[in-house]
mmCIF file of C-alpha atoms and ligand atoms in Angstrom:
data_model
loop_
_atom_site.group_PDB
_atom_site.id
_atom_site.type_symbol
_atom_site.label_atom_id
_atom_site.label_comp_id
_atom_site.label_asym_id
_atom_site.label_seq_id
_atom_site.Cartn_x
_atom_site.Cartn_y
_atom_site.Cartn_z
ATOM 1 C CA MET M 1 -10.452 -6.695 0.527
ATOM 2 C CA TYR M 2 -10.233 -5.026 3.491
ATOM 3 C CA ALA M 3 -13.237 -5.784 5.440
ATOM 4 C CA SER M 4 -10.064 -6.816 8.186
ATOM 5 C CA GLN M 5 -6.970 -6.660 8.596
ATOM 6 C CA ASP M 6 -6.283 -10.363 7.954
ATOM 7 C CA ARG M 7 -5.382 -9.948 4.044
ATOM 8 C CA LEU M 8 -2.732 -7.309 4.654
ATOM 9 C CA ILE M 9 -1.049 -8.089 7.489
ATOM 10 C CA ILE M 10 -0.308 -11.438 5.683
ATOM 11 C CA ARG M 11 1.233 -9.053 2.974
ATOM 12 C CA SER M 12 3.127 -6.730 5.639
ATOM 13 C CA ARG M 13 4.997 -10.299 7.197
ATOM 14 C CA THR M 14 5.891 -11.673 3.958
ATOM 15 C CA HIS M 15 7.598 -8.097 2.816
ATOM 16 C CA ASP M 16 9.237 -7.911 7.362
ATOM 17 C CA ILE M 17 10.772 -11.276 6.440
ATOM 18 C CA TYR M 18 11.354 -12.157 2.759
ATOM 19 C CA SER M 19 12.694 -8.315 2.027
ATOM 20 C CA TYR M 20 16.093 -7.915 0.823
ATOM 21 C CA PRO M 21 18.687 -5.759 1.148
ATOM 22 C CA LYS M 22 15.699 -5.366 4.322
ATOM 23 C CA ILE M 23 14.264 -1.915 4.968
ATOM 24 C CA ASN M 24 11.851 -0.231 7.595
ATOM 25 C CA PHE M 25 9.650 0.459 5.147
ATOM 26 C CA PRO M 26 7.675 3.302 7.185
ATOM 27 C CA GLU M 27 10.492 4.812 8.805
ATOM 28 C CA TRP M 28 12.058 5.545 5.094
ATOM 29 C CA VAL M 29 9.324 7.199 4.027
ATOM 30 C CA ILE M 30 8.709 9.478 7.106
ATOM 31 C CA SER M 31 12.162 10.160 7.230
ATOM 32 C CA TYR M 32 11.167 13.019 4.976
ATOM 33 C CA ILE M 33 9.165 14.670 6.941
ATOM 34 C CA PRO M 34 11.367 17.311 8.963
ATOM 35 C CA TRP M 35 9.611 16.883 12.113
ATOM 36 C CA GLN M 36 9.222 19.675 14.800
ATOM 37 C CA GLY M 37 7.520 17.505 17.794
ATOM 38 C CA ASP M 38 4.280 19.353 17.533
ATOM 39 C CA GLU M 39 3.035 18.582 14.450
ATOM 40 C CA ARG M 40 -0.715 17.726 14.048
ATOM 41 C CA VAL M 41 -0.526 14.542 11.398
ATOM 42 C CA LEU M 42 -3.382 12.470 9.832
ATOM 43 C CA ASP M 43 -3.043 8.873 8.558
ATOM 44 C CA ILE M 44 -5.685 8.556 5.525
ATOM 45 C CA GLY M 45 -5.557 4.972 5.102
ATOM 46 C CA CYS M 46 -4.269 3.980 7.773
ATOM 47 C CA GLY M 47 -4.755 -0.130 7.627
ATOM 48 C CA ALA M 48 -3.555 -2.209 10.479
ATOM 49 C CA GLY M 49 -1.064 1.299 11.758
ATOM 50 C CA LEU M 50 1.642 0.553 10.353
ATOM 51 C CA TYR M 51 3.424 3.719 10.408
ATOM 52 C CA PHE M 52 1.570 4.635 13.927
ATOM 53 C CA ASP M 53 4.744 4.075 16.180
ATOM 54 C CA PRO M 54 6.996 5.417 13.895
ATOM 55 C CA VAL M 55 5.112 9.109 13.972
ATOM 56 C CA ARG M 56 4.299 8.556 17.571
ATOM 57 C CA ILE M 57 7.672 8.450 18.344
ATOM 58 C CA ARG M 58 8.619 11.805 17.045
ATOM 59 C CA LEU M 59 5.854 13.649 18.494
ATOM 60 C CA ASP M 60 6.069 15.482 21.650
ATOM 61 C CA LYS M 61 3.181 16.425 23.971
ATOM 62 C CA ASN M 62 1.921 19.026 21.486
ATOM 63 C CA GLY M 63 1.670 16.944 18.564
ATOM 64 C CA TYR M 64 -1.043 14.304 17.685
ATOM 65 C CA LEU M 65 -2.123 11.694 15.128
ATOM 66 C CA ILE M 66 -5.302 10.841 14.304
ATOM 67 C CA ALA M 67 -6.178 7.601 11.634
ATOM 68 C CA ALA M 68 -8.688 7.122 9.162
ATOM 69 C CA ASP M 69 -10.218 3.995 7.266
ATOM 70 C CA LEU M 70 -12.759 3.806 4.559
ATOM 71 C CA SER M 71 -13.178 -0.026 6.225
ATOM 72 C CA TYR M 72 -14.950 -0.296 9.368
ATOM 73 C CA GLY M 73 -13.469 -3.875 9.667
ATOM 74 C CA MET M 74 -10.402 -2.498 9.633
ATOM 75 C CA LEU M 75 -11.097 0.138 12.205
ATOM 76 C CA LYS M 76 -12.726 -2.515 15.041
ATOM 77 C CA ASP M 77 -9.622 -4.791 14.270
ATOM 78 C CA LEU M 78 -7.326 -1.754 14.881
ATOM 79 C CA LYS M 79 -9.005 -0.888 18.256
ATOM 80 C CA SER M 80 -8.912 -4.482 19.606
ATOM 81 C CA SER M 81 -5.020 -4.484 18.976
ATOM 82 C CA LYS M 82 -2.820 -2.133 21.554
ATOM 83 C CA GLN M 83 -1.126 -0.192 18.024
ATOM 84 C CA SER M 84 -4.315 2.287 18.151
ATOM 85 C CA ASN M 85 -3.497 2.562 21.757
ATOM 86 C CA MET M 86 -5.577 6.438 22.250
ATOM 87 C CA ILE M 87 -4.931 7.033 18.930
ATOM 88 C CA PRO M 88 -8.498 8.430 17.573
ATOM 89 C CA LEU M 89 -10.031 6.083 14.716
ATOM 90 C CA LEU M 90 -12.269 8.087 12.433
ATOM 91 C CA ASN M 91 -14.483 6.136 9.833
ATOM 92 C CA ALA M 92 -13.941 8.335 6.252
ATOM 93 C CA ASN M 93 -12.890 8.489 2.705
ATOM 94 C CA ALA M 94 -10.380 10.214 1.610
ATOM 95 C CA THR M 95 -12.350 11.939 -1.034
ATOM 96 C CA ARG M 96 -14.583 13.654 2.038
ATOM 97 C CA ILE M 97 -12.641 13.877 4.442
ATOM 98 C CA PRO M 98 -14.535 15.584 7.674
ATOM 99 C CA PHE M 99 -11.857 18.480 8.930
ATOM 100 C CA VAL M 100 -11.478 22.028 8.575
ATOM 101 C CA SER M 101 -9.566 23.873 6.146
ATOM 102 C CA ASN M 102 -5.799 23.679 7.162
ATOM 103 C CA SER M 103 -5.917 21.508 10.131
ATOM 104 C CA PHE M 104 -2.924 19.528 9.816
ATOM 105 C CA ASP M 105 0.366 19.850 9.136
ATOM 106 C CA VAL M 106 1.333 16.061 7.643
ATOM 107 C CA VAL M 107 -1.290 13.899 5.837
ATOM 108 C CA LEU M 108 0.073 10.603 5.116
ATOM 109 C CA ALA M 109 -2.007 8.256 2.742
ATOM 110 C CA ASN M 110 0.641 5.589 1.628
ATOM 111 C CA HIS M 111 -0.293 2.545 -0.150
ATOM 112 C CA MET M 112 -4.113 3.411 -0.329
ATOM 113 C CA LEU M 113 -4.813 6.110 -3.165
ATOM 114 C CA TYR M 114 -4.863 3.555 -6.004
ATOM 115 C CA TYR M 115 -7.906 2.454 -4.214
ATOM 116 C CA VAL M 116 -9.867 5.447 -4.374
ATOM 117 C CA GLN M 117 -12.754 6.542 -7.381
ATOM 118 C CA ASP M 118 -11.309 9.879 -7.554
ATOM 119 C CA ILE M 119 -7.653 9.945 -6.836
ATOM 120 C CA ARG M 120 -7.740 13.994 -7.594
ATOM 121 C CA LYS M 121 -10.891 14.767 -5.602
ATOM 122 C CA ALA M 122 -8.687 13.159 -2.500
ATOM 123 C CA VAL M 123 -5.760 15.230 -3.578
ATOM 124 C CA ARG M 124 -7.942 17.854 -3.182
ATOM 125 C CA ASN M 125 -9.364 17.495 -0.319
ATOM 126 C CA ILE M 126 -5.762 16.439 1.384
ATOM 127 C CA ARG M 127 -4.471 20.025 0.611
ATOM 128 C CA ARG M 128 -7.508 21.540 1.882
ATOM 129 C CA ILE M 129 -6.781 19.992 5.040
ATOM 130 C CA LEU M 130 -3.024 20.801 5.286
ATOM 131 C CA ARG M 131 -1.940 24.150 6.621
ATOM 132 C CA PRO M 132 0.586 25.918 4.057
ATOM 133 C CA ARG M 133 4.171 24.115 4.255
ATOM 134 C CA GLY M 134 2.193 20.802 5.413
ATOM 135 C CA TYR M 135 3.455 17.854 3.884
ATOM 136 C CA PHE M 136 1.736 15.061 2.164
ATOM 137 C CA ILE M 137 3.102 11.927 2.108
ATOM 138 C CA ALA M 138 1.883 8.994 -0.360
ATOM 139 C CA ALA M 139 3.547 5.833 -0.457
ATOM 140 C CA THR M 140 3.117 3.735 -3.972
ATOM 141 C CA ASN M 141 5.009 0.915 -5.766
ATOM 142 C CA SER M 142 5.974 1.569 -9.945
ATOM 143 C CA ARG M 143 3.821 -0.253 -12.032
ATOM 144 C CA HIS M 144 6.986 -3.093 -12.463
ATOM 145 C CA SER M 145 6.852 -4.263 -9.103
ATOM 146 C CA MET M 146 6.358 -7.367 -8.077
ATOM 147 C CA ASN M 147 5.349 -8.604 -11.296
ATOM 148 C CA ARG M 148 6.399 -12.047 -10.905
ATOM 149 C CA PHE M 149 3.080 -12.927 -9.212
ATOM 150 C CA GLN M 150 1.452 -11.688 -12.684
ATOM 151 C CA LEU M 151 3.294 -13.232 -14.815
ATOM 152 C CA GLU M 152 2.917 -16.544 -12.663
ATOM 153 C CA ILE M 153 -0.910 -16.143 -12.204
ATOM 154 C CA THR M 154 -0.425 -16.054 -16.208
ATOM 155 C CA GLU M 155 1.723 -18.762 -16.775
ATOM 156 C CA SER M 156 -0.393 -21.043 -14.407
ATOM 157 C CA LEU M 157 -4.373 -20.238 -16.394
ATOM 158 C CA SER M 158 -2.001 -21.257 -19.796
ATOM 159 C CA VAL M 159 -1.245 -24.401 -18.623
ATOM 160 C CA LEU M 160 -5.014 -24.737 -17.376
ATOM 161 C CA GLY M 161 -6.275 -24.262 -20.678
ATOM 162 C CA TYR M 162 -6.987 -19.970 -20.231
ATOM 163 C CA LYS M 163 -5.159 -18.894 -22.660
ATOM 164 C CA ASN M 164 -5.906 -15.154 -21.563
ATOM 165 C CA ARG M 165 -4.093 -12.845 -19.100
ATOM 166 C CA LEU M 166 -5.875 -11.280 -16.476
ATOM 167 C CA PRO M 167 -6.782 -7.539 -16.399
ATOM 168 C CA THR M 168 -3.676 -5.564 -14.501
ATOM 169 C CA GLN M 169 -5.251 -4.824 -11.271
ATOM 170 C CA LYS M 170 -6.125 -1.112 -10.414
ATOM 171 C CA THR M 171 -3.171 -1.443 -7.397
ATOM 172 C CA GLN M 172 -1.150 -1.822 -10.430
ATOM 173 C CA LYS M 173 -2.207 1.113 -13.026
ATOM 174 C CA HIS M 174 -4.035 4.254 -10.660
ATOM 175 C CA PHE M 175 -1.425 5.533 -8.747
ATOM 176 C CA THR M 176 2.069 4.586 -9.609
ATOM 177 C CA LEU M 177 5.505 6.017 -9.294
ATOM 178 C CA GLU M 178 5.284 6.910 -12.839
ATOM 179 C CA SER M 179 1.756 7.943 -13.082
ATOM 180 C CA GLY M 180 1.546 9.597 -9.532
ATOM 181 C CA ALA M 181 3.182 12.620 -10.044
ATOM 182 C CA ASP M 182 1.229 14.194 -12.350
ATOM 183 C CA ILE M 183 -1.794 13.825 -10.624
ATOM 184 C CA ILE M 184 -0.487 15.203 -7.394
ATOM 185 C CA ARG M 185 1.207 17.970 -9.257
ATOM 186 C CA PRO M 186 -2.190 19.896 -10.383
ATOM 187 C CA PHE M 187 -2.190 20.455 -6.162
ATOM 188 C CA PHE M 188 1.375 20.726 -4.904
ATOM 189 C CA PRO M 189 3.185 21.398 -7.921
ATOM 190 C CA ASN M 190 6.490 21.345 -5.033
ATOM 191 C CA VAL M 191 6.642 17.038 -5.338
ATOM 192 C CA GLN M 192 9.854 14.742 -5.274
ATOM 193 C CA ILE M 193 9.764 11.152 -5.433
ATOM 194 C CA LYS M 194 11.717 8.942 -4.023
ATOM 195 C CA GLN M 195 12.380 5.088 -4.578
ATOM 196 C CA ILE M 196 13.325 1.972 -3.519
ATOM 197 C CA LYS M 197 14.765 -1.218 -5.381
ATOM 198 C CA ASN M 198 14.851 -4.715 -3.603
ATOM 199 C CA ALA M 199 13.075 -8.063 -4.583
ATOM 200 C CA LEU M 200 11.086 -10.686 -1.974
ATOM 201 C CA ILE M 201 13.689 -13.809 -2.140
ATOM 202 C CA PHE M 202 11.241 -17.147 -0.930
ATOM 203 C CA PRO M 203 13.460 -19.986 0.215
ATOM 204 C CA ASN M 204 10.191 -21.975 -0.034
ATOM 205 C CA THR M 205 6.703 -22.189 -1.343
ATOM 206 C CA ASP M 206 4.325 -21.360 1.273
ATOM 207 C CA PRO M 207 4.637 -17.872 1.868
ATOM 208 C CA VAL M 208 4.631 -17.198 -1.749
ATOM 209 C CA LEU M 209 1.421 -18.886 -2.133
ATOM 210 C CA ALA M 210 -0.015 -17.084 0.585
ATOM 211 C CA TYR M 211 0.821 -14.060 -0.742
ATOM 212 C CA ILE M 212 -0.868 -14.899 -4.170
ATOM 213 C CA ASN M 213 -3.776 -15.886 -2.239
ATOM 214 C CA SER M 214 -4.172 -13.309 -0.149
ATOM 215 C CA LEU M 215 -5.183 -11.356 -3.095
ATOM 216 C CA GLN M 216 -8.312 -14.348 -4.263
ATOM 217 C CA PRO M 217 -10.679 -10.752 -3.464
ATOM 218 C CA SER M 218 -9.632 -9.233 -6.676
ATOM 219 C CA CYS M 219 -8.200 -11.801 -8.910
ATOM 220 C CA GLU M 220 -10.697 -14.525 -8.326
ATOM 221 C CA PRO M 221 -13.888 -12.284 -9.757
ATOM 222 C CA LEU M 222 -11.832 -12.148 -12.900
ATOM 223 C CA LEU M 223 -11.481 -16.037 -13.754
ATOM 224 C CA PRO M 224 -13.606 -18.497 -16.128
ATOM 225 C CA PRO M 225 -16.058 -19.810 -14.580
ATOM 226 C CA TYR M 226 -14.572 -23.116 -15.480
ATOM 227 C CA LEU M 227 -11.966 -22.219 -13.022
ATOM 228 C CA SER M 228 -11.999 -22.248 -9.599
ATOM 229 C CA TRP M 229 -9.618 -19.786 -7.407
ATOM 230 C CA GLU M 230 -8.068 -23.563 -5.313
ATOM 231 C CA ASP M 231 -7.683 -24.971 -8.887
ATOM 232 C CA LEU M 232 -5.526 -21.763 -10.200
ATOM 233 C CA LEU M 233 -3.246 -21.239 -6.649
ATOM 234 C CA ASP M 234 -2.252 -25.963 -7.152
ATOM 235 C CA GLN M 235 -1.157 -25.316 -10.719
ATOM 236 C CA ILE M 236 0.869 -21.874 -9.472
ATOM 237 C CA GLY M 237 2.320 -23.952 -5.983
ATOM 238 C CA ILE M 238 3.609 -26.344 -9.081
ATOM 239 C CA GLN M 239 5.426 -24.050 -10.982
ATOM 240 C CA ILE M 240 6.777 -22.102 -7.607
ATOM 241 C CA SER M 241 7.743 -25.518 -6.219
ATOM 242 C CA LYS M 242 9.890 -27.086 -9.745
ATOM 243 C CA LYS M 243 11.211 -23.043 -9.926
ATOM 244 C CA ILE M 244 12.408 -23.064 -6.151
ATOM 245 C CA GLN M 245 13.988 -26.616 -6.925
ATOM 246 C CA LYS M 246 15.879 -25.456 -10.163
ATOM 247 C CA GLU M 247 17.011 -21.987 -8.920
ATOM 248 C CA GLY M 248 17.004 -22.964 -5.246
ATOM 249 C CA LYS M 249 15.122 -19.552 -4.427
ATOM 250 C CA TYR M 250 11.985 -17.871 -5.776
ATOM 251 C CA THR M 251 13.065 -14.178 -6.296
ATOM 252 C CA VAL M 252 10.128 -11.184 -7.247
ATOM 253 C CA PRO M 253 11.803 -7.889 -7.788
ATOM 254 C CA LYS M 254 10.018 -4.575 -6.652
ATOM 255 C CA ILE M 255 10.430 -1.087 -6.700
ATOM 256 C CA THR M 256 8.327 0.959 -4.300
ATOM 257 C CA GLY M 257 9.033 4.560 -3.268
ATOM 258 C CA VAL M 258 7.275 7.572 -1.898
ATOM 259 C CA PHE M 259 5.886 11.161 -3.266
ATOM 260 C CA ILE M 260 6.597 14.239 -0.941
ATOM 261 C CA ALA M 261 5.012 17.139 -1.127
ATOM 262 C CA GLU M 262 4.699 20.571 0.303
ATOM 263 C CA ASN M 263 1.702 22.712 0.673
ATOM 264 C CA GLU M 264 2.601 26.093 -0.522
ATOM 265 C CA GLY M 265 -0.905 27.502 0.591
HETATM 266 C C1 SAM X 301 -2.940 -1.569 1.385
HETATM 267 S S1 SAM X 301 -3.628 -0.782 2.736
HETATM 268 C C2 SAM X 301 -2.613 0.104 3.720
HETATM 269 C C3 SAM X 301 -2.222 0.565 4.935
HETATM 270 C C4 SAM X 301 -1.009 1.875 5.101
HETATM 271 N N1 SAM X 301 -1.553 2.838 4.725
HETATM 272 C C5 SAM X 301 -0.442 1.389 4.847
HETATM 273 O O1 SAM X 301 0.774 1.411 4.148
HETATM 274 O O2 SAM X 301 0.424 0.097 5.630
HETATM 275 C C6 SAM X 301 -5.065 0.431 1.928
HETATM 276 C C7 SAM X 301 -6.182 0.263 3.245
HETATM 277 O O3 SAM X 301 -6.728 2.079 2.412
HETATM 278 C C8 SAM X 301 -7.899 1.963 3.102
HETATM 279 N N2 SAM X 301 -9.209 2.365 1.878
HETATM 280 C C9 SAM X 301 -9.095 2.346 0.876
HETATM 281 N N3 SAM X 301 -9.829 3.078 -0.014
HETATM 282 C C10 SAM X 301 -10.049 4.162 1.035
HETATM 283 C C11 SAM X 301 -10.691 5.612 0.869
HETATM 284 N N4 SAM X 301 -11.355 5.804 -0.325
HETATM 285 N N5 SAM X 301 -11.026 5.972 1.921
HETATM 286 C C12 SAM X 301 -9.704 5.945 3.234
HETATM 287 N N6 SAM X 301 -9.173 4.700 3.357
HETATM 288 C C13 SAM X 301 -9.410 3.691 2.100
HETATM 289 C C14 SAM X 301 -8.206 0.563 2.975
HETATM 290 O O4 SAM X 301 -9.657 -0.008 3.261
HETATM 291 C C15 SAM X 301 -7.278 -0.196 3.474
HETATM 292 O O5 SAM X 301 -6.943 -0.456 5.029
#
């Protein structure tokens, strides 16, 4: 899924362009940290670097940001973009973070913990590298967020003769706004949850298909052998066009949010 930035960029552009009401999500997330300017910050699972600029402008010359990701391809893309200018990039797994204890004031792990095999091990590691009173920030989605895409896939599969639903995606159940607090609390008893409800509203079919197509690596292996991803996408396109003709738009409600945890030390 994250061999390179391409899929991530399609999704983040879609959110930027089609979300209503609009919200600058990275800004909103990090606004919960009481910044002093001298923080040592680690962005783990940094992806395309969406949090780099919002963090950078809050740091003075005594603060610094280090970014890490499991995907080497993602880091290579970052290295060649201006986004990562002067930010040290590290190829690392959230479950084995190669830093000494108490070395960061803020650890960001946004929209990434649901991919980690052993989430508790990752959270334990994050607590280890955070100094007492440091902040652990983990943005994620509600398990009900953007379910319309899933329903669309199920409806199309049914039209194409496959009556089962595809299994729920890891990202929709492993670390959600509903389940995340129980995972975090044993390590960070002091955790708050903030959430935002808005929607993707599409005026035409193409950007919806581009978004769904970005899910290909996780969905395609689950299809029955007689169905190709292209056939499924064509069918989804037909359905969505009909709905847009009827309703004038295609609306996908979403619920996203963030856990803000302070390390008791
Ligand atoms: C959905 S992207 C989120 C990127 C960024 N944090 C954001 O919010 O825009 C998830 C990122 O987590 C990375 N990732 C997945 N598993 C990881 C792990 N175990 N350790 C570190 N990074 C991981 C992926 O390579 C990908 O870049």
